[in-house]
Tab-separated table of C-alpha atoms in Angstrom:
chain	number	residue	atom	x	y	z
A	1	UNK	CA	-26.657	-12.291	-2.337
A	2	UNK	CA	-22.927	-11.694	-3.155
A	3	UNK	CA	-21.336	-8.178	-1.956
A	4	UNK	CA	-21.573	-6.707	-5.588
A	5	UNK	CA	-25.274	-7.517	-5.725
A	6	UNK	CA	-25.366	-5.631	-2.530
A	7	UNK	CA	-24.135	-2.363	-3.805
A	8	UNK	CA	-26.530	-3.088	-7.035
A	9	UNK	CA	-24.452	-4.818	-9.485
A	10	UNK	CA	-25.327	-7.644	-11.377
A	11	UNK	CA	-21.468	-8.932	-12.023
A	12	UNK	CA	-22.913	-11.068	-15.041
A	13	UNK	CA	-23.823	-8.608	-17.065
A	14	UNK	CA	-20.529	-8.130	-19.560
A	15	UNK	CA	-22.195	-4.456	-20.179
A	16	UNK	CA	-22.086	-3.459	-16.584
A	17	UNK	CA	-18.303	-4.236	-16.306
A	18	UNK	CA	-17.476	-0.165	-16.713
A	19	UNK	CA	-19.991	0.324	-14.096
A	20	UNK	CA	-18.527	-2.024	-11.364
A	21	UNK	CA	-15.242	-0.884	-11.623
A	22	UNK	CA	-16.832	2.793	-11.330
A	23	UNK	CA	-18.372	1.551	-8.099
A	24	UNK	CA	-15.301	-0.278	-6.627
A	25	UNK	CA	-13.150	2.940	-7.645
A	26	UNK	CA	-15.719	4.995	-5.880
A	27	UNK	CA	-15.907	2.656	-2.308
A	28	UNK	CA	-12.533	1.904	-2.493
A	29	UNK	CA	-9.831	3.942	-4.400
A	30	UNK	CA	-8.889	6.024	-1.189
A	31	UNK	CA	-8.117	3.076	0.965
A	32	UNK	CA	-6.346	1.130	-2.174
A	33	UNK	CA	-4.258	4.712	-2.932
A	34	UNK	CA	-3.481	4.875	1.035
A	35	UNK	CA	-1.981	1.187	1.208
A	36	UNK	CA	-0.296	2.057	-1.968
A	37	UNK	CA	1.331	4.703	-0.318
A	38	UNK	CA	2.826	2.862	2.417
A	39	UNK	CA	4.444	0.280	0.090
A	40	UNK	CA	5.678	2.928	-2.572
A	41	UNK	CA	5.979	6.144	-0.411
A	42	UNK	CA	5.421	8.315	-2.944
A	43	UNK	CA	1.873	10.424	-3.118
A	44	UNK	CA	2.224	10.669	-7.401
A	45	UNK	CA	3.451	7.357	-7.785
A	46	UNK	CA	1.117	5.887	-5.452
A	47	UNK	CA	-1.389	7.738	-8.053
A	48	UNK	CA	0.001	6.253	-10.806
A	49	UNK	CA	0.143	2.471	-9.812
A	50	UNK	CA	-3.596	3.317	-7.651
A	51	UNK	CA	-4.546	3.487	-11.359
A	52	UNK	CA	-3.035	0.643	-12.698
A	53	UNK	CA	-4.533	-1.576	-10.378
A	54	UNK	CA	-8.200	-0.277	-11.071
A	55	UNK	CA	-7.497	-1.050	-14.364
A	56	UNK	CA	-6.043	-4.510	-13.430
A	57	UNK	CA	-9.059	-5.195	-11.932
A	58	UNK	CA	-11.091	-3.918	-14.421
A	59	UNK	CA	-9.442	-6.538	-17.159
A	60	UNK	CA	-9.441	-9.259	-14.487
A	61	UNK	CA	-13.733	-8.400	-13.202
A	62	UNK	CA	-14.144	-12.006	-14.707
A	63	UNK	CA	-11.784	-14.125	-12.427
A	64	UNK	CA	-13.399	-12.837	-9.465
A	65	UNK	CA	-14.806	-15.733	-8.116
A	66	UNK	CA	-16.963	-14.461	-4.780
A	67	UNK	CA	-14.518	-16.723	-2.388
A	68	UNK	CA	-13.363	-13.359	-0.714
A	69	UNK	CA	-15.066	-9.706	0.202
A	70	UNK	CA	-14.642	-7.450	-3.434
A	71	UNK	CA	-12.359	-5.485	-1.038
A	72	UNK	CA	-9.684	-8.741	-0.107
A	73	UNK	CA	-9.645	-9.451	-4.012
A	74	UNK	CA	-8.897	-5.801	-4.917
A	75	UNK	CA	-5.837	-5.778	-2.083
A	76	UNK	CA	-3.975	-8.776	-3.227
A	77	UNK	CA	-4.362	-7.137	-6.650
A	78	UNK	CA	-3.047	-4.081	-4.887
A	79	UNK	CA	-0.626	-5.853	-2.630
A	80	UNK	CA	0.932	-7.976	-6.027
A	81	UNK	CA	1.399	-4.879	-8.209
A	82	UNK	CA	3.308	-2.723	-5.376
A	83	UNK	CA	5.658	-5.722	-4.793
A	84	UNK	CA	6.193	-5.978	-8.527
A	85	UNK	CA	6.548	-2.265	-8.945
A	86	UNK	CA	9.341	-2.499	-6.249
A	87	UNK	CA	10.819	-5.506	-7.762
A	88	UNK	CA	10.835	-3.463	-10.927
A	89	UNK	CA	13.951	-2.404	-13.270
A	90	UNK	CA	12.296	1.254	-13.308
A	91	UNK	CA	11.816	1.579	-9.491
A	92	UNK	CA	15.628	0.298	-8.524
A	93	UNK	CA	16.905	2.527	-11.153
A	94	UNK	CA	14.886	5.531	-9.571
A	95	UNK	CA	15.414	4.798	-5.638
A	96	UNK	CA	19.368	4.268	-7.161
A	97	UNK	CA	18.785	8.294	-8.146
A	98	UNK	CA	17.597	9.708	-5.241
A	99	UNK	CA	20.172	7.737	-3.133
A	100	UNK	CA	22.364	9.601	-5.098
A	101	UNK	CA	20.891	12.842	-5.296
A	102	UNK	CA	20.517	12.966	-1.277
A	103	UNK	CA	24.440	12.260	-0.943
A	104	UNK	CA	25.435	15.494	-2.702
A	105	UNK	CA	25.699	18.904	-0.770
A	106	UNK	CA	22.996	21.535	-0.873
A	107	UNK	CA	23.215	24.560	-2.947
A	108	UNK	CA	20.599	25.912	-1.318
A	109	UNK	CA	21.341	28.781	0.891
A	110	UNK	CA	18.700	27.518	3.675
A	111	UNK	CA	20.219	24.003	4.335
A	112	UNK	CA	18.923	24.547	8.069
A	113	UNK	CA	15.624	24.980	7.181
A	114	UNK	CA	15.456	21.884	5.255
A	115	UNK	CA	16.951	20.179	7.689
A	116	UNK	CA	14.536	21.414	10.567
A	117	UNK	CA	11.823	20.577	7.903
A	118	UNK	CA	12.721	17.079	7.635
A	119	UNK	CA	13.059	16.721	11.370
A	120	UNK	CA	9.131	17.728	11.738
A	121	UNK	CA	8.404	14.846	10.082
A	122	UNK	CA	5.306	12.474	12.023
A	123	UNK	CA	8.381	10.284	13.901
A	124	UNK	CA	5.804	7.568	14.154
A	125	UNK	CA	4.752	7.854	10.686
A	126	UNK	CA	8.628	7.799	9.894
A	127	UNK	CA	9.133	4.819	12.176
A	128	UNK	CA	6.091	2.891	10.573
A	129	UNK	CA	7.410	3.761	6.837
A	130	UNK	CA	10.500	2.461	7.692
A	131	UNK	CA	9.876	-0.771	8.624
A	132	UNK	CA	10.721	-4.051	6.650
A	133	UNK	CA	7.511	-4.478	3.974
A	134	UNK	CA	6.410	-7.942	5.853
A	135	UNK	CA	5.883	-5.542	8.757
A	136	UNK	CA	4.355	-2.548	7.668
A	137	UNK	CA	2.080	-4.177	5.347
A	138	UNK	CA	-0.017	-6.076	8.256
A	139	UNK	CA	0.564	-3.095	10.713
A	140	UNK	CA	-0.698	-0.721	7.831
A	141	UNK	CA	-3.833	-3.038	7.162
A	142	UNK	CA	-4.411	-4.021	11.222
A	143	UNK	CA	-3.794	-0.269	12.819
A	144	UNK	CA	-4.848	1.770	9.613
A	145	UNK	CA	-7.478	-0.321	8.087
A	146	UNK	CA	-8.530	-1.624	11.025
A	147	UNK	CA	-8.369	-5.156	9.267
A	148	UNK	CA	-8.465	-8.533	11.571
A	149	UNK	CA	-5.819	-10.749	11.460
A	150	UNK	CA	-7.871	-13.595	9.965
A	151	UNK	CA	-8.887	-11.207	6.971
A	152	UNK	CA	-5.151	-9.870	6.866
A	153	UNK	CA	-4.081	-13.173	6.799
A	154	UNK	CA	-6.825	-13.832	3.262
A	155	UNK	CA	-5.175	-10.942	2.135
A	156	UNK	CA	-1.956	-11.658	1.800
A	157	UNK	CA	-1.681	-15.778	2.063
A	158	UNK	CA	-0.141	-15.607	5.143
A	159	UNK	CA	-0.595	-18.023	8.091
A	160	UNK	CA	-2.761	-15.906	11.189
A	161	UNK	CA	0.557	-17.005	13.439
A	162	UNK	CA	3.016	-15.348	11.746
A	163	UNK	CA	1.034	-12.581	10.954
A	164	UNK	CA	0.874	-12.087	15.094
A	165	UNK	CA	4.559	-12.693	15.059
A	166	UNK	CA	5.197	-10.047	12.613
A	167	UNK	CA	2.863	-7.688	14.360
A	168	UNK	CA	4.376	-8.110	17.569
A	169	UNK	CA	7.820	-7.796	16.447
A	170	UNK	CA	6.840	-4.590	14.515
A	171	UNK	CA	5.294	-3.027	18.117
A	172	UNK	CA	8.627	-4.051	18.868
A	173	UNK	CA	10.907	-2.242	16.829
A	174	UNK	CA	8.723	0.341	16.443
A	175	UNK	CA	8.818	0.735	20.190
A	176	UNK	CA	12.774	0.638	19.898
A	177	UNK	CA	12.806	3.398	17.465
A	178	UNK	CA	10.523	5.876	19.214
A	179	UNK	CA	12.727	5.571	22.533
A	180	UNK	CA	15.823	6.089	20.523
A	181	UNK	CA	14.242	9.694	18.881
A	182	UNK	CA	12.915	10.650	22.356
């Protein structure tokens, strides 16, 4: 019995197609929007492409081929778009912007406030965001999704070793970083 005959779907049927993706947006579309999120850091634009990639999957139901869990299929779909998106004309022109925008001075009369505001900030959450994408991704899906490193590793085509290495090296500068903000 294959995983979407588990959940009562007969993938075969052409006419069901609207209701799988229903069901795989309705198990999954919070964890797919949350590693979205920690590629894109952006809640609406992690929205946006969360979308996109249900209706990736939707046009690509067929090529599913029941050699992975529904779930490792729809995260390389997930994992492929955010790279592209961040390879993207549209996103370099955008993070270009903001660059920009956050060099100029403050009108605002309550430049302290903001500035406290930021500081609030989760550190760790900072410290995580920040990291290179080859680290955050497996520290995202090991410590947030509470994936193994074997199903990580199906995930994103990369070797189980260097998926410890990474992990350990991210501990490492995370580890770095927190000391430095303490």
């Amino acid at each position: 019995m294959t995983e979407l005959e588990e959940i009562g779907i007969n993938i075969n049927s052409i006419e069901n197609t609207e209701q799988i993706i229903s069901q795989l947006m309705d198990n999954y579309s919070d964890d797919v929007l949350h590693l979205v999120f920690s590629y894109v850091k952006n809640r609406t634009t992690a929205e946006d492409l969360t979308q996109e990639i249900f209706i990736k999957c939707y046009e690509k139901l067929d090529q599913f081929n029941n050699k992975s869990s529904i779930k490792t299929w729809l995260y390389r779909i997930a994992i492929n778009h955010c790279k592209d998106y961040l390879g993207s004309w549209h996103y370099r022109k955008l993070n270009f912007s903001e660059k920009i925008w956050n060099y100029l001075p403050s009108k605002s009369k309550h430049v302290e406030e903001e500035i406290i505001a930021k500081d609030v900030a989760n550190s760790l959450m900072s410290a995580v965001m920040d990291l290179p994408v080859k680290y955050r991704e497996v520290v995202f899906l090991h410590y947030y999704e509470e994936l193994s490193l074997a199903n990580i590793s199906k995930i994103t085509g990369v070797n189980s070793n260097t998926l410890k290495t990474r992990l350990k090296h991210a501990r490492e500068l995370l580890k770095t970083k927190m000391k430095k903000e303490v």
